[in-house]
Amino acid sequence: MKLSQFKFNLPQSLIASHPTPTRDESRLMVLHKDTGEIEHKIFKDVLEYFDEKDVMIFNNTKVFPARLYGNKEKTGATIEVFLLRELNKELRLWDVLVDPARKIRVGNKLYFGDDDLLVAEVVDNTTSRGRTIRFLFDGTDEEFRKNIEILGETPLPKYINRKAVPEDKFRYQTIYAKHEGAVAAPTAGLHFSRELMKRLELKGVEFAEVTLHVGLGTFRTVEVEDLTKHKMDSEQFIVGEKEAELVNEAIDNKRRVCAVGTTSMRAIESAVSANLRLKAANSWTSKFIFPPYDFSIANSMITNFHTPESTLLMMISAFGGYENVMNAYEVAVKEKYRFYSYGDAMLII
């Protein structure tokens, strides 16, 4: 398929800049992939579509405060440093993006916080905006993390055109987040409240957790018309033995298996055994899913509404059917559904 097939007109006003007051009261569009039928619900109505022994697969990655603002030595110029991933814990080496990049060269020192709580040195150029930096810090890893927590800002995506506020610290995080390592939230999971999780549990729905540390590649634009030429960034993921068994039992018993979010889907589709079952894995994936694609594990999924020409929209189209999904998005725009990270949700069954 071609990039241009995933264009649609998205008014800027439909990109949500704040979450709904209550997690589970965003809107929910239900898309039946066999018929293309569409229902309009509230997110907590998701309960109606799942029964005992069905399995929901959640991504339990945790977002860390990845956006730092520092000053360059000598000039004092303000520099934004976006922490992408830790390369070496002992040496405190990090892969980062810097802005404005043209001012940052190898050997430059960067100072963070009023009392220079952290100092870093640029040790390498990786891409036009990418750098490797080393934090010059002698304390324990716990103290270092605490300083990142103090200085860092919730890494709201740039299209949410505002500064992060204290509320974002917990609203741009799922309630089941456990393993720190993501620079973007697995946003389909943001709709789940503790009360809704309890009600699903009481109904007998099983939960399986996987981990995929979401990187900035999630937002990277596709710049090639021929989708086979697009390369995804690599992301670390983990699927445990117990979780794989739980999911496989549901598949064998023809239960509903629901991937909550594109990141959960990417993780499970990157851990498929020869007999088309989920297997335990601790690896990296750069899997790019676009139509046509045969899914092996999940038969339903929950996802947010994504922007035109995004890799996320391509995966959804592969799962729900290209015509169904593009039609559903047309309806979503007409019905003024809210798009993207803090937006509304879609259940595809």
Short mmCIF file of C-alpha atoms in Angstrom, two decimals:
data_model
loop_
_atom_site.label_atom_id
_atom_site.label_comp_id
_atom_site.label_asym_id
_atom_site.label_seq_id
_atom_site.Cartn_x
_atom_site.Cartn_y
_atom_site.Cartn_z
CA MET A 1 0.00 0.00 0.00
CA LYS A 2 0.99 3.63 -0.46
CA LEU A 3 1.46 6.40 2.08
CA SER A 4 -1.06 8.65 0.30
CA GLN A 5 -3.82 6.07 0.93
CA PHE A 6 -3.71 7.01 4.63
CA LYS A 7 -4.43 10.71 4.17
CA PHE A 8 -7.58 12.21 5.63
CA ASN A 9 -8.60 15.68 6.69
CA LEU A 10 -8.11 16.10 10.43
CA PRO A 11 -9.10 19.53 11.81
CA GLN A 12 -6.54 20.76 14.34
CA SER A 13 -9.40 21.38 16.79
CA LEU A 14 -9.96 17.60 17.12
CA ILE A 15 -6.47 16.92 18.51
CA ALA A 16 -7.10 16.65 22.26
CA SER A 17 -4.86 18.87 24.36
CA HIS A 18 -6.21 17.67 27.73
CA PRO A 19 -7.58 14.34 28.99
CA THR A 20 -11.28 13.88 29.83
CA PRO A 21 -12.03 14.65 33.52
CA THR A 22 -12.56 10.92 34.22
CA ARG A 23 -10.38 8.25 32.58
CA ASP A 24 -13.15 5.82 31.64
CA GLU A 25 -15.63 8.44 30.38
CA SER A 26 -13.99 9.33 27.11
CA ARG A 27 -16.02 8.32 24.04
CA LEU A 28 -15.69 4.85 22.56
CA MET A 29 -16.36 3.93 18.95
CA VAL A 30 -16.95 0.21 18.45
CA LEU A 31 -16.07 -1.07 14.98
CA HIS A 32 -17.25 -4.55 13.96
CA LYS A 33 -14.64 -5.63 11.46
CA ASP A 34 -16.74 -8.32 9.76
CA THR A 35 -19.58 -5.97 8.85
CA GLY A 36 -18.10 -2.47 9.18
CA GLU A 37 -20.93 -1.62 11.60
CA ILE A 38 -20.16 1.25 14.00
CA GLU A 39 -21.54 1.87 17.50
CA HIS A 40 -21.04 5.00 19.63
CA LYS A 41 -20.46 4.36 23.34
CA ILE A 42 -18.67 5.65 26.46
CA PHE A 43 -15.37 3.91 27.27
CA LYS A 44 -16.61 2.12 30.40
CA ASP A 45 -19.18 0.36 28.15
CA VAL A 46 -16.24 -1.77 26.98
CA LEU A 47 -17.34 -4.06 29.81
CA GLU A 48 -20.31 -5.19 27.68
CA TYR A 49 -18.03 -6.75 25.05
CA PHE A 50 -15.96 -9.06 27.26
CA ASP A 51 -16.81 -12.20 29.22
CA GLU A 52 -15.26 -14.66 31.62
CA LYS A 53 -11.92 -16.11 30.43
CA ASP A 54 -11.47 -13.47 27.74
CA VAL A 55 -7.99 -11.93 27.97
CA MET A 56 -6.88 -8.31 27.75
CA ILE A 57 -3.20 -7.69 27.02
CA PHE A 58 -1.81 -4.49 28.58
CA ASN A 59 1.54 -2.79 28.05
CA ASN A 60 2.86 -2.04 31.55
CA THR A 61 5.72 0.24 30.49
CA LYS A 62 6.14 3.40 32.57
CA VAL A 63 6.82 6.85 31.14
CA PHE A 64 9.73 8.68 32.72
CA PRO A 65 10.14 12.50 32.77
CA ALA A 66 12.28 12.51 29.64
CA ARG A 67 12.26 16.21 28.70
CA LEU A 68 14.95 18.33 30.39
CA TYR A 69 15.81 22.00 29.95
CA GLY A 70 19.41 23.01 30.52
CA ASN A 71 21.90 25.73 29.73
CA LYS A 72 24.96 25.54 27.55
CA GLU A 73 28.27 26.43 29.19
CA LYS A 74 29.67 29.90 28.46
CA THR A 75 26.74 31.18 26.36
CA GLY A 76 24.02 30.16 28.83
CA ALA A 77 21.70 29.39 25.87
CA THR A 78 18.63 27.30 26.84
CA ILE A 79 18.78 23.80 25.38
CA GLU A 80 16.04 21.15 25.37
CA VAL A 81 17.40 17.64 25.94
CA PHE A 82 15.04 14.73 25.32
CA LEU A 83 16.28 11.51 26.96
CA LEU A 84 15.66 8.59 24.60
CA ARG A 85 17.41 5.71 26.33
CA GLU A 86 20.14 4.85 28.77
CA LEU A 87 23.08 3.25 26.96
CA ASN A 88 25.30 2.48 29.93
CA LYS A 89 24.14 2.74 33.55
CA GLU A 90 27.62 2.80 35.15
CA LEU A 91 28.98 5.46 32.79
CA ARG A 92 25.63 7.33 32.78
CA LEU A 93 25.67 7.44 28.99
CA TRP A 94 22.39 8.42 27.33
CA ASP A 95 21.09 8.58 23.79
CA VAL A 96 19.29 11.97 23.50
CA LEU A 97 17.77 14.48 21.10
CA VAL A 98 18.81 18.13 21.48
CA ASP A 99 17.10 21.31 20.35
CA PRO A 100 18.40 23.61 18.87
CA ALA A 101 20.86 21.00 17.60
CA ARG A 102 23.10 23.33 15.61
CA LYS A 103 24.41 24.85 18.87
CA ILE A 104 25.42 21.56 20.48
CA ARG A 105 28.80 20.07 19.62
CA VAL A 106 30.95 17.26 21.00
CA GLY A 107 32.77 18.49 24.10
CA ASN A 108 30.05 21.00 25.12
CA LYS A 109 28.90 20.88 28.73
CA LEU A 110 25.24 21.28 29.67
CA TYR A 111 23.98 22.40 33.08
CA PHE A 112 20.58 21.45 34.48
CA GLY A 113 18.72 23.01 37.43
CA ASP A 114 19.24 26.22 39.41
CA ASP A 115 22.11 24.74 41.42
CA ASP A 116 23.51 22.75 38.47
CA LEU A 117 21.91 19.66 40.01
CA LEU A 118 23.09 17.70 36.98
CA VAL A 119 25.90 18.38 34.52
CA ALA A 120 26.37 16.50 31.24
CA GLU A 121 29.01 16.43 28.55
CA VAL A 122 28.30 15.79 24.87
CA VAL A 123 30.46 12.85 23.77
CA ASP A 124 29.15 11.97 20.28
CA ASN A 125 26.88 13.00 17.40
CA THR A 126 24.46 10.26 16.34
CA THR A 127 22.00 11.95 13.92
CA SER A 128 21.29 15.56 12.95
CA ARG A 129 19.47 16.10 16.26
CA GLY A 130 20.80 13.08 18.10
CA ARG A 131 23.69 13.13 20.58
CA THR A 132 25.26 10.81 23.13
CA ILE A 133 25.76 12.57 26.44
CA ARG A 134 27.45 11.52 29.68
CA PHE A 135 26.10 12.79 32.99
CA LEU A 136 28.96 13.76 35.32
CA PHE A 137 27.41 12.50 38.54
CA ASP A 138 29.14 10.71 41.42
CA GLY A 139 26.14 9.75 43.55
CA THR A 140 24.15 6.49 43.57
CA ASP A 141 21.83 5.45 40.76
CA GLU A 142 18.90 6.15 43.11
CA GLU A 143 20.10 9.74 43.66
CA PHE A 144 20.65 10.20 39.93
CA ARG A 145 17.10 9.01 39.14
CA LYS A 146 15.71 11.29 41.84
CA ASN A 147 17.43 14.27 40.18
CA ILE A 148 15.98 13.30 36.78
CA GLU A 149 12.56 13.13 38.48
CA ILE A 150 13.08 16.64 39.95
CA LEU A 151 14.36 18.22 36.72
CA GLY A 152 12.47 16.29 34.08
CA GLU A 153 9.13 17.18 32.56
CA THR A 154 6.38 14.78 31.43
CA PRO A 155 7.23 14.18 27.75
CA LEU A 156 3.94 15.27 26.20
CA PRO A 157 4.08 14.89 22.42
CA LYS A 158 4.84 18.16 20.58
CA TYR A 159 1.42 18.23 18.90
CA ILE A 160 -0.15 18.79 22.35
CA ASN A 161 0.63 22.42 22.01
CA ARG A 162 1.12 23.39 25.65
CA LYS A 163 3.55 23.01 28.55
CA ALA A 164 3.18 19.98 30.81
CA VAL A 165 1.32 20.65 34.08
CA PRO A 166 1.40 18.62 37.36
CA GLU A 167 -1.80 16.74 36.34
CA ASP A 168 0.02 15.29 33.31
CA LYS A 169 2.40 13.42 35.58
CA PHE A 170 -0.31 10.89 36.46
CA ARG A 171 -2.77 11.35 33.55
CA TYR A 172 -0.08 10.69 30.90
CA GLN A 173 0.58 7.36 32.63
CA THR A 174 -1.53 4.20 32.80
CA ILE A 175 -2.72 3.15 36.26
CA TYR A 176 -0.91 -0.20 35.82
CA ALA A 177 2.46 1.26 34.70
CA LYS A 178 5.34 -0.68 36.33
CA HIS A 179 8.58 -0.81 34.34
CA GLU A 180 10.19 2.53 33.58
CA GLY A 181 11.57 3.00 30.10
CA ALA A 182 9.02 4.70 27.82
CA VAL A 183 9.27 8.23 26.45
CA ALA A 184 5.64 8.14 25.30
CA ALA A 185 2.59 6.61 26.99
CA PRO A 186 0.83 3.53 25.59
CA THR A 187 -2.22 5.74 25.21
CA ALA A 188 -5.04 3.21 24.71
CA GLY A 189 -4.41 2.17 28.32
CA LEU A 190 -5.00 5.70 29.64
CA HIS A 191 -8.78 5.08 29.52
CA PHE A 192 -8.70 2.33 32.15
CA SER A 193 -9.66 3.43 35.67
CA ARG A 194 -9.19 1.33 38.80
CA GLU A 195 -12.96 0.92 39.05
CA LEU A 196 -13.28 -0.33 35.46
CA MET A 197 -10.37 -2.78 35.95
CA LYS A 198 -12.12 -4.12 39.08
CA ARG A 199 -15.42 -4.54 37.23
CA LEU A 200 -13.67 -6.40 34.39
CA GLU A 201 -11.96 -8.62 36.97
CA LEU A 202 -15.27 -9.38 38.71
CA LYS A 203 -16.71 -10.38 35.35
CA GLY A 204 -13.89 -12.94 35.02
CA VAL A 205 -11.85 -11.15 32.35
CA GLU A 206 -8.16 -12.12 32.64
CA PHE A 207 -5.29 -9.64 32.35
CA ALA A 208 -1.93 -10.37 30.75
CA GLU A 209 0.83 -7.78 30.95
CA VAL A 210 3.62 -7.36 28.44
CA THR A 211 6.24 -4.60 28.34
CA LEU A 212 7.21 -2.55 25.30
CA HIS A 213 9.19 0.59 26.02
CA VAL A 214 7.67 3.13 23.65
CA GLY A 215 10.26 5.24 21.84
CA LEU A 216 9.94 8.46 19.86
CA GLY A 217 9.75 6.38 16.66
CA THR A 218 6.03 6.18 17.48
CA PHE A 219 5.73 9.77 16.25
CA ARG A 220 8.26 9.59 13.41
CA THR A 221 6.72 10.59 10.11
CA VAL A 222 6.72 8.21 7.17
CA GLU A 223 8.61 9.89 4.35
CA VAL A 224 8.38 7.26 1.62
CA GLU A 225 5.35 6.63 -0.60
CA ASP A 226 6.21 2.92 -0.85
CA LEU A 227 5.54 1.59 2.68
CA THR A 228 7.85 -1.39 2.23
CA LYS A 229 10.75 1.07 2.27
CA HIS A 230 9.90 2.58 5.69
CA LYS A 231 12.08 1.50 8.64
CA MET A 232 10.70 1.53 12.18
CA ASP A 233 12.84 2.43 15.18
CA SER A 234 13.74 -0.53 17.37
CA GLU A 235 11.97 -0.85 20.74
CA GLN A 236 12.64 -3.23 23.63
CA PHE A 237 9.84 -5.61 24.61
CA ILE A 238 9.27 -8.43 27.11
CA VAL A 239 6.65 -11.21 27.12
CA GLY A 240 6.71 -13.48 30.18
CA GLU A 241 6.15 -17.25 30.24
CA LYS A 242 2.99 -17.04 32.41
CA GLU A 243 1.46 -14.33 30.22
CA ALA A 244 2.12 -16.38 27.08
CA GLU A 245 0.41 -19.43 28.66
CA LEU A 246 -2.63 -17.37 29.69
CA VAL A 247 -3.03 -15.90 26.19
CA ASN A 248 -2.50 -19.27 24.45
CA GLU A 249 -5.12 -20.92 26.64
CA ALA A 250 -7.61 -18.23 25.56
CA ILE A 251 -6.69 -18.76 21.89
CA ASP A 252 -7.12 -22.55 22.24
CA ASN A 253 -10.53 -22.04 23.89
CA LYS A 254 -11.57 -19.57 21.19
CA ARG A 255 -11.97 -16.73 23.69
CA ARG A 256 -11.68 -13.04 22.91
CA VAL A 257 -8.04 -11.90 23.10
CA CYS A 258 -7.76 -8.12 23.12
CA ALA A 259 -4.56 -6.14 22.55
CA VAL A 260 -4.87 -2.87 24.45
CA GLY A 261 -3.03 -0.46 22.18
CA THR A 262 -0.74 -0.64 19.17
CA THR A 263 2.31 -1.18 21.41
CA SER A 264 0.81 -4.32 23.02
CA MET A 265 -0.07 -5.51 19.52
CA ARG A 266 3.47 -4.87 18.28
CA ALA A 267 4.95 -6.78 21.23
CA ILE A 268 2.77 -9.88 20.80
CA GLU A 269 3.14 -9.93 17.01
CA SER A 270 6.92 -9.86 17.56
CA ALA A 271 6.73 -13.00 19.73
CA VAL A 272 4.81 -15.51 17.60
CA SER A 273 5.88 -19.17 17.64
CA ALA A 274 5.94 -21.49 14.61
CA ASN A 275 2.49 -22.86 15.57
CA LEU A 276 1.06 -19.31 15.73
CA ARG A 277 0.96 -19.04 19.51
CA LEU A 278 2.48 -16.42 21.81
CA LYS A 279 5.94 -17.26 23.14
CA ALA A 280 7.99 -15.77 25.95
CA ALA A 281 10.55 -13.24 24.69
CA ASN A 282 12.93 -10.52 25.86
CA SER A 283 14.15 -8.77 22.75
CA TRP A 284 13.96 -5.72 20.47
CA THR A 285 11.47 -5.23 17.67
CA SER A 286 11.34 -2.97 14.64
CA LYS A 287 8.23 -4.67 13.25
CA PHE A 288 6.18 -2.43 10.95
CA ILE A 289 2.59 -3.65 10.50
CA PHE A 290 0.58 -2.32 7.56
CA PRO A 291 -2.04 -3.88 5.21
CA PRO A 292 -2.18 -6.63 4.16
CA TYR A 293 -1.06 -8.45 7.33
CA ASP A 294 -2.23 -11.65 9.04
CA PHE A 295 -2.47 -11.24 12.82
CA SER A 296 -1.69 -14.35 14.86
CA ILE A 297 -2.59 -13.61 18.49
CA ALA A 298 -5.28 -10.99 19.18
CA ASN A 299 -8.77 -11.05 17.64
CA SER A 300 -9.82 -7.67 19.06
CA MET A 301 -8.04 -4.46 19.99
CA ILE A 302 -8.50 -1.15 21.76
CA THR A 303 -6.77 1.88 20.31
CA ASN A 304 -6.94 5.67 20.19
CA PHE A 305 -7.63 7.73 17.07
CA HIS A 306 -4.40 8.42 15.20
CA THR A 307 -3.18 11.13 12.86
CA PRO A 308 -3.13 10.91 9.04
CA GLU A 309 -0.31 8.92 7.42
CA SER A 310 0.93 7.57 10.80
CA THR A 311 2.31 4.05 11.25
CA LEU A 312 -0.32 3.61 14.00
CA LEU A 313 -3.19 4.25 11.58
CA MET A 314 -1.57 1.74 9.19
CA MET A 315 -1.54 -0.98 11.86
CA ILE A 316 -5.19 -0.28 12.76
CA SER A 317 -6.13 -0.49 9.07
CA ALA A 318 -4.38 -3.84 8.78
CA PHE A 319 -6.36 -5.14 11.77
CA GLY A 320 -9.81 -3.67 11.14
CA GLY A 321 -9.70 -3.68 7.34
CA TYR A 322 -8.56 -0.66 5.33
CA GLU A 323 -12.02 0.41 4.04
CA ASN A 324 -13.68 -0.15 7.45
CA VAL A 325 -11.10 1.90 9.31
CA MET A 326 -10.91 4.79 6.84
CA ASN A 327 -14.71 4.97 6.87
CA ALA A 328 -14.72 4.87 10.69
CA TYR A 329 -12.23 7.76 10.75
CA GLU A 330 -14.46 9.76 8.42
CA VAL A 331 -17.32 9.18 10.86
CA ALA A 332 -15.05 10.09 13.82
CA VAL A 333 -14.19 13.45 12.25
CA LYS A 334 -17.85 14.13 11.45
CA GLU A 335 -18.92 13.17 14.99
CA LYS A 336 -16.07 15.24 16.47
CA TYR A 337 -14.27 12.43 18.27
CA ARG A 338 -11.07 13.62 19.96
CA PHE A 339 -7.83 12.39 18.42
CA TYR A 340 -4.45 11.14 19.59
CA SER A 341 -2.86 10.61 23.04
CA TYR A 342 -5.48 12.35 25.19
CA GLY A 343 -8.30 11.61 22.76
CA ASP A 344 -11.14 9.07 22.53
CA ALA A 345 -10.91 5.33 21.92
CA MET A 346 -11.92 2.70 19.41
CA LEU A 347 -12.67 -0.97 20.07
CA ILE A 348 -12.27 -3.20 17.01
CA ILE A 349 -13.96 -6.59 17.33
#
